[in-house]
XYZ file of C-alpha atoms in Angstrom:
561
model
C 0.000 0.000 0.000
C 1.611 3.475 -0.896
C 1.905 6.034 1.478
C -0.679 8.647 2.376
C -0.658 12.715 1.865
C 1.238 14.108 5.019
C 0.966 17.490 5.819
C 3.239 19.344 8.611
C 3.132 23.059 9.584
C 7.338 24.638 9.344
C 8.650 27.928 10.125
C 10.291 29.611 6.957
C 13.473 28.958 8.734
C 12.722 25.186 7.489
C 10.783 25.662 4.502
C 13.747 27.772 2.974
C 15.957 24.922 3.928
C 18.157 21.941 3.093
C 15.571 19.753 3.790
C 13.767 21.216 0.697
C 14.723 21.858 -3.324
C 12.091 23.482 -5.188
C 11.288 23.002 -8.860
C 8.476 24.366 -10.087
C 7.435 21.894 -13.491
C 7.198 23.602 -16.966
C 3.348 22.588 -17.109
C 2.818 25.353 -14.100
C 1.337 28.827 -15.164
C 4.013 31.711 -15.001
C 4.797 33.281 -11.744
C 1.847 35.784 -11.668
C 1.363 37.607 -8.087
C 1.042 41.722 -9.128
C 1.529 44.598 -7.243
C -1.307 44.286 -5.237
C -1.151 40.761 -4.026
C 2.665 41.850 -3.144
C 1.387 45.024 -0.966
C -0.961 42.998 0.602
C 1.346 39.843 1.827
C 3.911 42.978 3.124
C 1.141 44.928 4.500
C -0.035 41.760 6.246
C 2.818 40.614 7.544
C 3.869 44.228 8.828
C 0.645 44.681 11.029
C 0.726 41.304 12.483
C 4.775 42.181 13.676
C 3.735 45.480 15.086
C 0.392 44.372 16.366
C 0.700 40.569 17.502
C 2.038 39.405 20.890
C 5.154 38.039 20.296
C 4.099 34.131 21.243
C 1.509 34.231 18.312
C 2.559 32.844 15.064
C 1.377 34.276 11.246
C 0.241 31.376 8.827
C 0.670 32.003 5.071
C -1.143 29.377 3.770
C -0.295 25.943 2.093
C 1.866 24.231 -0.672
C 1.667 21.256 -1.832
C 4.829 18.862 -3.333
C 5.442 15.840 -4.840
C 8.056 14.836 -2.460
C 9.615 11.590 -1.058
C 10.363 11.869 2.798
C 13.981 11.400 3.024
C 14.851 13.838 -0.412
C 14.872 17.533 -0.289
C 13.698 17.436 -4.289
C 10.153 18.675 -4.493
C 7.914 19.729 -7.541
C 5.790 22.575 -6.578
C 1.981 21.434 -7.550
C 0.965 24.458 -5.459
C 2.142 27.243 -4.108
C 4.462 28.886 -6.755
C 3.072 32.075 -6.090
C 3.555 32.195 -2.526
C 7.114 30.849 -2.711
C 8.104 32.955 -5.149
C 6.905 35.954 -3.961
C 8.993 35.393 0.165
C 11.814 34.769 -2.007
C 11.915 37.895 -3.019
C 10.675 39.415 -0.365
C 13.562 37.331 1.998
C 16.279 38.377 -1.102
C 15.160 42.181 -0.525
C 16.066 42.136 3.102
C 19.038 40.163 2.937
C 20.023 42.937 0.379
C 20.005 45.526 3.000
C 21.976 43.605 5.537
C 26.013 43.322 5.654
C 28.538 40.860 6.702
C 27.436 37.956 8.702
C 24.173 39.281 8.988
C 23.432 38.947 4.652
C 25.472 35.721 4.402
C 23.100 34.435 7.145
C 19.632 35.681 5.462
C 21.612 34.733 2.090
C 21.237 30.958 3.184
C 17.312 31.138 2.787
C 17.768 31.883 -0.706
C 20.873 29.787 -1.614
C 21.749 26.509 -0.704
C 25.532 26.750 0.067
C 26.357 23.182 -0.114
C 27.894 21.456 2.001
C 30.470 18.205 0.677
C 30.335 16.408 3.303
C 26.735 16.004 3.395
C 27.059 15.612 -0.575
C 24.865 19.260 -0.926
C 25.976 21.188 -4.189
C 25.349 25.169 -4.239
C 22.228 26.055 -5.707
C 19.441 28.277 -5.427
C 16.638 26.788 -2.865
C 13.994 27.468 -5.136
C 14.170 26.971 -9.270
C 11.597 28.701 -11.205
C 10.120 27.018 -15.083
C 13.121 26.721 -17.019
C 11.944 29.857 -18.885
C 12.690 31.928 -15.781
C 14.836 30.461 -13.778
C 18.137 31.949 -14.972
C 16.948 35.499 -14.789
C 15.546 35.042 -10.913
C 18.354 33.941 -10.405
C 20.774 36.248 -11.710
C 18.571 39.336 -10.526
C 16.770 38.144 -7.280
C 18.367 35.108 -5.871
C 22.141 36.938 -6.354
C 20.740 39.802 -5.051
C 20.933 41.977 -7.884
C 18.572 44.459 -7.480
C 20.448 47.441 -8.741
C 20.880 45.834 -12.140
C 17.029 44.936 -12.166
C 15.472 48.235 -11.188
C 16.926 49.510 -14.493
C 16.030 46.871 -16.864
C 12.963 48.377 -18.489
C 9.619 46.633 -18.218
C 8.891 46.333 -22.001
C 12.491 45.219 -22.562
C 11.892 41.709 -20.943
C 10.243 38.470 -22.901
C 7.199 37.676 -20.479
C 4.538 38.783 -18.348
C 6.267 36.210 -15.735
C 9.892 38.708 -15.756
C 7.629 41.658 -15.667
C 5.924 40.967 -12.289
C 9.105 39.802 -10.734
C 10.726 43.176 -11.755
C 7.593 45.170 -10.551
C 6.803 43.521 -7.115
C 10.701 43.376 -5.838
C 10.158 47.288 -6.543
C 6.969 47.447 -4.314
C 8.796 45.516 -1.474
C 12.036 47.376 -1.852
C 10.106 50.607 -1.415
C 7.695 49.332 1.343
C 10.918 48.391 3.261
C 12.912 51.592 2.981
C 9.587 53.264 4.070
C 8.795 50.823 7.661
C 12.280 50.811 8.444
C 15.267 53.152 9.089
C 17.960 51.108 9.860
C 19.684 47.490 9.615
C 18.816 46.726 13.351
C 15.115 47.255 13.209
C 14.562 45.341 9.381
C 16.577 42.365 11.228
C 13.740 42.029 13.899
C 11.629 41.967 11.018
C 13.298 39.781 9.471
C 14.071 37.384 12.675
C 9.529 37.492 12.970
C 9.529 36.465 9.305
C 11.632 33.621 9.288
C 10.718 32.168 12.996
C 7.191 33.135 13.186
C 6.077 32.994 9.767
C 4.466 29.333 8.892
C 3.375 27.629 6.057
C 1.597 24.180 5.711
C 3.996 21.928 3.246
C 1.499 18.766 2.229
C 3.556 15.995 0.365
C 3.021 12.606 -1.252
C 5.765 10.649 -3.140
C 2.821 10.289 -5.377
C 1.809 12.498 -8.590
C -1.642 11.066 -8.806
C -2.453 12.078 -5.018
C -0.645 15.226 -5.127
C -2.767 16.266 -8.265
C -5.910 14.890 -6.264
C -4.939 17.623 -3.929
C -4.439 19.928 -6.509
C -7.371 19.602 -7.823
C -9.496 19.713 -5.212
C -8.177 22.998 -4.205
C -7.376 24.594 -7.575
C -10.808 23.383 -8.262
C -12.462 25.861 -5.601
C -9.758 28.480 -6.098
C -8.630 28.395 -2.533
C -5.985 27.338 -0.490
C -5.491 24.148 1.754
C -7.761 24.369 5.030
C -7.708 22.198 8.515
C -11.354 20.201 6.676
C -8.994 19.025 3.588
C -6.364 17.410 5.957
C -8.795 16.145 8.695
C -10.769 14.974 5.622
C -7.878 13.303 4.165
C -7.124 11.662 7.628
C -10.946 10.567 8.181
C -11.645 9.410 5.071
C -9.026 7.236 4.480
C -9.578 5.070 7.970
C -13.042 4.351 6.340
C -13.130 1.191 4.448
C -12.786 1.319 0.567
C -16.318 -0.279 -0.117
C -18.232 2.679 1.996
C -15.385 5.396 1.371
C -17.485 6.411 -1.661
C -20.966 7.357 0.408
C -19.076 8.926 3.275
C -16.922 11.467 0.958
C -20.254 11.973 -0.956
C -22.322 13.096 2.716
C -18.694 15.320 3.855
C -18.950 17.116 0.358
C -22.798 17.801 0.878
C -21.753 19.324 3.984
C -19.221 21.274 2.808
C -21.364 22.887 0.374
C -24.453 23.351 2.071
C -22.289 25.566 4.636
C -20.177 27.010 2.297
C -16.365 25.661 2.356
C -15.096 28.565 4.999
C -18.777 28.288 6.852
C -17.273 24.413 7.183
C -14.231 25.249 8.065
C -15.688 27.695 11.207
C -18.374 24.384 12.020
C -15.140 22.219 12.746
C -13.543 25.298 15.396
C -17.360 25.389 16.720
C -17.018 21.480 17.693
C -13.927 21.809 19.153
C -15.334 24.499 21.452
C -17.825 22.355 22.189
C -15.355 19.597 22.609
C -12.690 21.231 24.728
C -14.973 24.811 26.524
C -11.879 26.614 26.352
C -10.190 29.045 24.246
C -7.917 27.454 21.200
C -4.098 27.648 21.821
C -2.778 25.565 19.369
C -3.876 24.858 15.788
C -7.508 23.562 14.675
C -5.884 20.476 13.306
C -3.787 19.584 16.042
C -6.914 20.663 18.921
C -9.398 19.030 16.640
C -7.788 15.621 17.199
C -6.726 16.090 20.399
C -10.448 16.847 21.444
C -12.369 15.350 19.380
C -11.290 12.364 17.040
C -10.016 10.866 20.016
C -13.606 10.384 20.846
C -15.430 9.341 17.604
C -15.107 7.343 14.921
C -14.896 8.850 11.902
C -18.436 7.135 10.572
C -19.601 8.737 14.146
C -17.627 11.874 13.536
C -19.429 12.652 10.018
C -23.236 11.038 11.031
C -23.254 11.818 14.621
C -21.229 15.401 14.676
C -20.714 16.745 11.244
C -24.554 16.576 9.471
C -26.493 17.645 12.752
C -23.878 20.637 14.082
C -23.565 21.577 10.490
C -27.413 21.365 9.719
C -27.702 23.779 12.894
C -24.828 26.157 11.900
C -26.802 26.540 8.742
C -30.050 27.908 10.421
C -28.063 29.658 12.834
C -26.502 31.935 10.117
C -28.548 32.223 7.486
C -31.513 32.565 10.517
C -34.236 30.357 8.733
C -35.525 28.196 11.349
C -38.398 26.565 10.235
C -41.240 25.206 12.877
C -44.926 25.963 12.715
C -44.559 28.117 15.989
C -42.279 30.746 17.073
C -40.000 30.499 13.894
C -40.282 34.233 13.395
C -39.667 35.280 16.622
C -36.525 32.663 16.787
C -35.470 34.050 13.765
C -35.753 37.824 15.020
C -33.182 36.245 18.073
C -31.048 35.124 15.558
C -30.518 37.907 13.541
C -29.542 40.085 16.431
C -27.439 37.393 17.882
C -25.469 37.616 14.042
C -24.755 41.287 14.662
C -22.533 40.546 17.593
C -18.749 41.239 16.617
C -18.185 37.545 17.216
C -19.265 34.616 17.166
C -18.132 33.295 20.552
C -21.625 32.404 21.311
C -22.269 29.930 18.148
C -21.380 26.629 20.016
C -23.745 26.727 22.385
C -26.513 27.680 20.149
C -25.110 24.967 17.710
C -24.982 22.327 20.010
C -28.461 23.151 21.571
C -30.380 23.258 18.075
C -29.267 20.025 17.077
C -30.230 18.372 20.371
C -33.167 20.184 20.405
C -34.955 20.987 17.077
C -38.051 19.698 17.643
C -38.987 21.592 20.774
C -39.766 24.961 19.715
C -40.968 26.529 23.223
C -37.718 25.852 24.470
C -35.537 26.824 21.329
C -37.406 30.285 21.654
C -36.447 30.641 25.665
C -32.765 29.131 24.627
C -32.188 32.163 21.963
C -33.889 34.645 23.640
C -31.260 34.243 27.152
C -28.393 33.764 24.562
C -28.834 37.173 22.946
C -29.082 38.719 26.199
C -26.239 37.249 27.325
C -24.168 37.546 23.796
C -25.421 41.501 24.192
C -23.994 41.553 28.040
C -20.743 40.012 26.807
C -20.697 42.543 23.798
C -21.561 45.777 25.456
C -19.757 45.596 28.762
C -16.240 44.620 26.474
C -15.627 41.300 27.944
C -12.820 39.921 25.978
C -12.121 36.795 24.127
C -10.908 35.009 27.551
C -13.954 36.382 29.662
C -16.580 35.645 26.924
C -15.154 31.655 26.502
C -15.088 31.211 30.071
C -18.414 32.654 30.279
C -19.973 30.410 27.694
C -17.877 27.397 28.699
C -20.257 27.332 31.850
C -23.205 26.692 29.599
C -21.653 24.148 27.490
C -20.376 22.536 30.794
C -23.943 22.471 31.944
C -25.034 21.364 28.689
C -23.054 18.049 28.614
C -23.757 17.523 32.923
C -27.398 18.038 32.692
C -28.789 16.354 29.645
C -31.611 16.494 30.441
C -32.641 19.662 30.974
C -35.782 21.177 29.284
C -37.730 23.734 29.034
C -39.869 23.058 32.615
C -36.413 22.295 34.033
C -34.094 24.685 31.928
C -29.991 25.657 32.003
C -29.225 27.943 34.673
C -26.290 29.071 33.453
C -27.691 30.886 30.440
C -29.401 33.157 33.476
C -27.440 36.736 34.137
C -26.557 36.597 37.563
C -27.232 40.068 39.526
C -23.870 41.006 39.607
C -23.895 40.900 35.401
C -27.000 42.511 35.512
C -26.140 45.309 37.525
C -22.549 46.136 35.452
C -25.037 45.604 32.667
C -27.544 47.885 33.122
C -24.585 50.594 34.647
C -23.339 50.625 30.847
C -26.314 51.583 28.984
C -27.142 54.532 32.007
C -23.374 55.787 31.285
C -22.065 57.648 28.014
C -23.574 55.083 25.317
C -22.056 57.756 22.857
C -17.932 56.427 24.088
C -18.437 53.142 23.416
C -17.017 51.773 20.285
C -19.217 52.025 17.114
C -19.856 48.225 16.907
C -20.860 47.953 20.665
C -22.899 51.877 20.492
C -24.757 50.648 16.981
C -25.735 47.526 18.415
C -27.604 49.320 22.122
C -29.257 51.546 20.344
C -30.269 49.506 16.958
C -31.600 46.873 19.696
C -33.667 49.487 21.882
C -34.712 50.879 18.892
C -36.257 47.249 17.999
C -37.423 47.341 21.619
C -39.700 50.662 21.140
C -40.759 49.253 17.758
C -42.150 46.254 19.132
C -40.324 44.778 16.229
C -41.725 45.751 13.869
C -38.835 48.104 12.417
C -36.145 46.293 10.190
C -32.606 47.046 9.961
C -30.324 47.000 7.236
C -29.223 50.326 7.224
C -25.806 50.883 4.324
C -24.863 54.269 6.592
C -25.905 54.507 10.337
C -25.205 57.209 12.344
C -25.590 58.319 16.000
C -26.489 61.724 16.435
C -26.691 64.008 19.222
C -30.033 65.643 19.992
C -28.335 68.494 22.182
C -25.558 69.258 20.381
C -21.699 68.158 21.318
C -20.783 71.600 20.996
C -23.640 74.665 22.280
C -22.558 78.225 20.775
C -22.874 81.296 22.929
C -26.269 82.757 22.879
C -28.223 80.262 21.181
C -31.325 78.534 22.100
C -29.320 75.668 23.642
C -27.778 77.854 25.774
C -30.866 79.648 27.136
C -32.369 76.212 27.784
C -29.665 74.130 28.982
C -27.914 76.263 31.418
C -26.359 74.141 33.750
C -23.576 73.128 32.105
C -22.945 70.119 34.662
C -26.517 68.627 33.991
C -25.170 68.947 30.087
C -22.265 67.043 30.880
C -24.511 64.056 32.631
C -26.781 63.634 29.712
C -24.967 64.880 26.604
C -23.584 61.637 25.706
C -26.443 59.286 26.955
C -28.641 56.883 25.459
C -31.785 59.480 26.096
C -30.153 62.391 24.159
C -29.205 60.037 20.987
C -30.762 58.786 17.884
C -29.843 57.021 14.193
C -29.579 58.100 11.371
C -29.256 56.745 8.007
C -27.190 58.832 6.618
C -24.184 61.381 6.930
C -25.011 65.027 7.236
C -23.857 68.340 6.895
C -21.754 68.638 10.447
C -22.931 72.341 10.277
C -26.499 71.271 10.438
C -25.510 69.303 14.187
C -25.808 72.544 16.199
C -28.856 73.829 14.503
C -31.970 74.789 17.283
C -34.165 72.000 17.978
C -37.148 72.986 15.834
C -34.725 73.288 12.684
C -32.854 70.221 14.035
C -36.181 68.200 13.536
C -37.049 69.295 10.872
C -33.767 69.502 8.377
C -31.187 66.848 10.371
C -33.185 64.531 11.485
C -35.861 63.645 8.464
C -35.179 62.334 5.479
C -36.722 64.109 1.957
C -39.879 62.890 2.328
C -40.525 64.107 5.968
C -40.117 60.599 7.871
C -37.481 58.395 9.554
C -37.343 54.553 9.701
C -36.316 54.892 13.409
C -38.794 54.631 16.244
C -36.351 56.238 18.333
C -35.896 59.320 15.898
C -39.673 59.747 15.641
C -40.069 59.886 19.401
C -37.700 62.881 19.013
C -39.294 64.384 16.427
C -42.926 64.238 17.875
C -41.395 66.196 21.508
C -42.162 70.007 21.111
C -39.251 71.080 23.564
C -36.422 69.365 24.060
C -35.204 70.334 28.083
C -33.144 68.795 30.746
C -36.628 67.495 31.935
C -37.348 65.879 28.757
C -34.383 64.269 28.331
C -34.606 62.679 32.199
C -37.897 61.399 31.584
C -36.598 59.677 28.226
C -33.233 58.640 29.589
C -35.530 57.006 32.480
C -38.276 55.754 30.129
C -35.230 54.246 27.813
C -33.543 52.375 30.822
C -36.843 50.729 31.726
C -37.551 49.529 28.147
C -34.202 48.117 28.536
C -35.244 46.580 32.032
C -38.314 45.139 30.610
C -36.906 43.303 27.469
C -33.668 42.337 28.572
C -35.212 41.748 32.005
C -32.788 43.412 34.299
């Protein structure tokens, strides 16, 4: 029996070694990364140095090589591009460096050799035979000099061209992030240490074309789903291997082949209930093929979470009560910055899709809590823990049900308290994500909801103006400046808007105000919130109280605080 498709994760310290000789095969399209996809894998890689703790790792992706284990020689079935385009990017640095420094960063590009290991010189990566000679001469020898004054419509292919171009978009973006040799080295230390790619291999051209094809195919890279499928698949025997790739496929497309790929870091939430700190491949059979088979894995795990992953996102539950209402939870629930909260629901939909009553109490406590979580800025760590108690519960208590329901799902008072202390404070200072989402949902509340919201420009305005000029109406009605200060930026002096407006018009009086800012050109708004404004005669510190007070409650009532 030949051997299987293996697929390890390297550093670029290893994937620009001895260990591997590229070829790419003359039946490869031309290297054919522009200026843009350039910029972007610099511009990537940049933020994630400056931005990224230093103990998290950048992952560029896959190749795939037809490649025997114990022989560096590999022909590139995928990943040309991406090789091609950190070798030049790896040459450019080194070109800045001197002495030890370059001939270290030099060894990425060139293989020195070494006799007594019977290693010739040559360059670690060989472009089509076309090509090859002049990347080498101009990139891999570090040339860049001579190449920057080559002109474009001098050279024989498109395949020169964008070599030519994009070393002179990562030449520039260098000179321009860094100043001197010390700080491009750091750089350079991230790119090479912390920088990973996937390398897949098979000593076999028919399975590394499988591969190929399957990916090519789609137009997308390598994901966790192809390896773990790769890994399941094959321990299923050959005469049901057929039916069992059919049902993952149907899967994969009925969720969309990145929706799939999110399903499988869903189950191994729901697997481990805490937060992910190595790769999905490696946590996903750590948590969970250790504990299915893989018919079990793909009848017992895959079809129901990803059934239920499906009506959570595209919010089409379907029942003959309460699916609207469900639905309305769901949609509100998908305009949460994250979806932290999809396990749960994902787990509790499949187990319980038949029992509508308690589906509609399960979504309507998880969008109060998801909303609690969102608004008060827990962060990745707080919200997993938090959820992890529910999943906990979830797997302890099976049988819980609606007459004897999960506790856990409850805000405790504490929770509810911080809760309802952030939407009585300066709504206005939260971020936009977290400020859209209070006042889009209380403006659902006061609806009844009945208002829909798909809004392509949302504003928040201020009803008393951020800024009150000297003598003007404000003034005269809002005299205490301190009782300004309390309610300026709270939820009772705000409304949306659907669109931007003149930032003159924000410090108009209040009857203008209504009138001009805060209607569109036929007279009306699509926010309840906006029309409550417009329908108040006067607007005074005493008519903001009341509302601020009137707000608060509506938020006490439906969130049930």
């Amino acid at each position: 029996m030949g051997k299987k498709i293996t697929g390890a994760e390297h550093p670029l310290f290893k994937i620009f070694s001895s260990e591997f000789d590229y070829h790419i095969p003359p039946y490869q399209r031309p290297y054919a990364w522009r200026r843009e996809e350039t910029g972007t894998l610099f511009d990537d890689l940049y933020d994630f140095y400056k931005n990224e703790k230093q103990d998290e790792n950048y992952f560029l992706g896959s190749i795939v090589l037809i490649k025997d284990d114990d022989k560096a020689y590999a022909e590139v079935i995928d990943g040309q591009q991406r090789l091609t385009t950190l070798t030049i990017l790896i040459a450019a640095i080194t070109s800045k460096f001197t002495e030890d420094t370059k001939k270290d960063f030099l060894e990425y590009i060139l293989e020195p050799g070494r006799p007594s290991q019977g290693l010739k010189p040559r360059p670690r990566l060989h472009l089509r035979q076309k090509d090859a000679l002049f990347f080498e001469n101009y990139i891999q020898n570090l040339q860049f000099k001579q190449l920057e004054e080559l002109k474009s419509e001098t050279l024989p292919n498109e395949a020169q061209k964008h070599i030519k171009e994009n070393s002179k978009v990562i030449l520039d973006k260098i000179s321009e992030k860094f100043k001197d040799e010390e700080a491009l080295l750091k750089f350079g230390q991230f790119l090479v240490q912390r920088c990973y790619i996937v390398a897949v291999s098979t000593p076999s051209q028919a399975s590394a074309f499988r591969v190929f094809s399957v990916m090519n195919s789609r137009g997308l890279d390598l994901l966790p789903i192809d390896l773990i499928k790769a890994d399941i698949i094959g321990k299923i025997s050959e005469d049901e291997r057929a039916t069992y790739t059919d049902k993952w496929e149907a899967l994969e497309m009925q969720t969309t082949r990145d929706g799939f790929n999110e399903v499988f870091a869903h189950i191994r939430t729901i697997y481990a209930k805490v937060k992910a700190k190595k790769s999905l491949l490696e946590e996903f059979k750590s948590y969970v093929l250790k504990n299915v088979t893989p018919k079990q894995l793909i009848e017992k795990v895959l079809e129901p979470y990803s059934t239920a992953y499906s009506t959570l996102k595209k919010q089409n539950f379907i029942a003959e009560e309460h699916s609207e209402e469900i639905n309305n939870y769901l949609m509100w629930l998908n305009k949460i910055d994250n979806s932290d909260w999809m396990p749960m629901a994902i787990k509790f939909f499949a187990e319980h899709d038949n029992h509508t009553d308690y589906i509609l109490w399960f979504v309507k406590k998880l969008e109060r809590l998801a909303a609690f979580l969102h608004v008060t800025a827990k962060d990745i760590n707080k919200r997993i823990e938090r959820y992890s108690e529910v999943l906990t519960e979830m797997e302890v208590r099976k049988d819980h049900t609606k007459n004897n329901p999960l506790k856990s799902l409850e805000l405790t008072n504490q929770e509810k308290v911080e809760f309802l202390a952030t939407l009585k404070g300066c709504i206005y200072y939260l971020t936009p994500r977290r400020r859209n989402y209070v006042i889009l949902r209380l403006d659902s509340f006061v609806s009844d909801g009945a208002a829909t919201y798909n809004p392509s420009v949302l504003t928040i305005e201020h009803v008393l103006p951020q800024t009150v000029a000297p003598g003007s109406e404000w003034e005269k009605v809002w005299i205490d400046t301190k009782t300004r200060e309390k309610y300026l930026h709270c939820i009772g002096n705000l409304v949306p808007l659907t669109r931007y407006h003149n930032s003159a018009a924000q410090n108009y009086e209040f009857d203008k105000k209504k009138s001009i800012y805060f209607t569109n050109k036929n007279g009306t708004t699509s926010y309840s919130l906006t029309t409550q404004v417009i329908n108040e005669k006067v607007w005074t510190p005493e008519v903001v109280k009341s509302r601020q007070e009137k707000l608060i409650d509506m938020f006490k009532t439906k969130w049930e605080l």
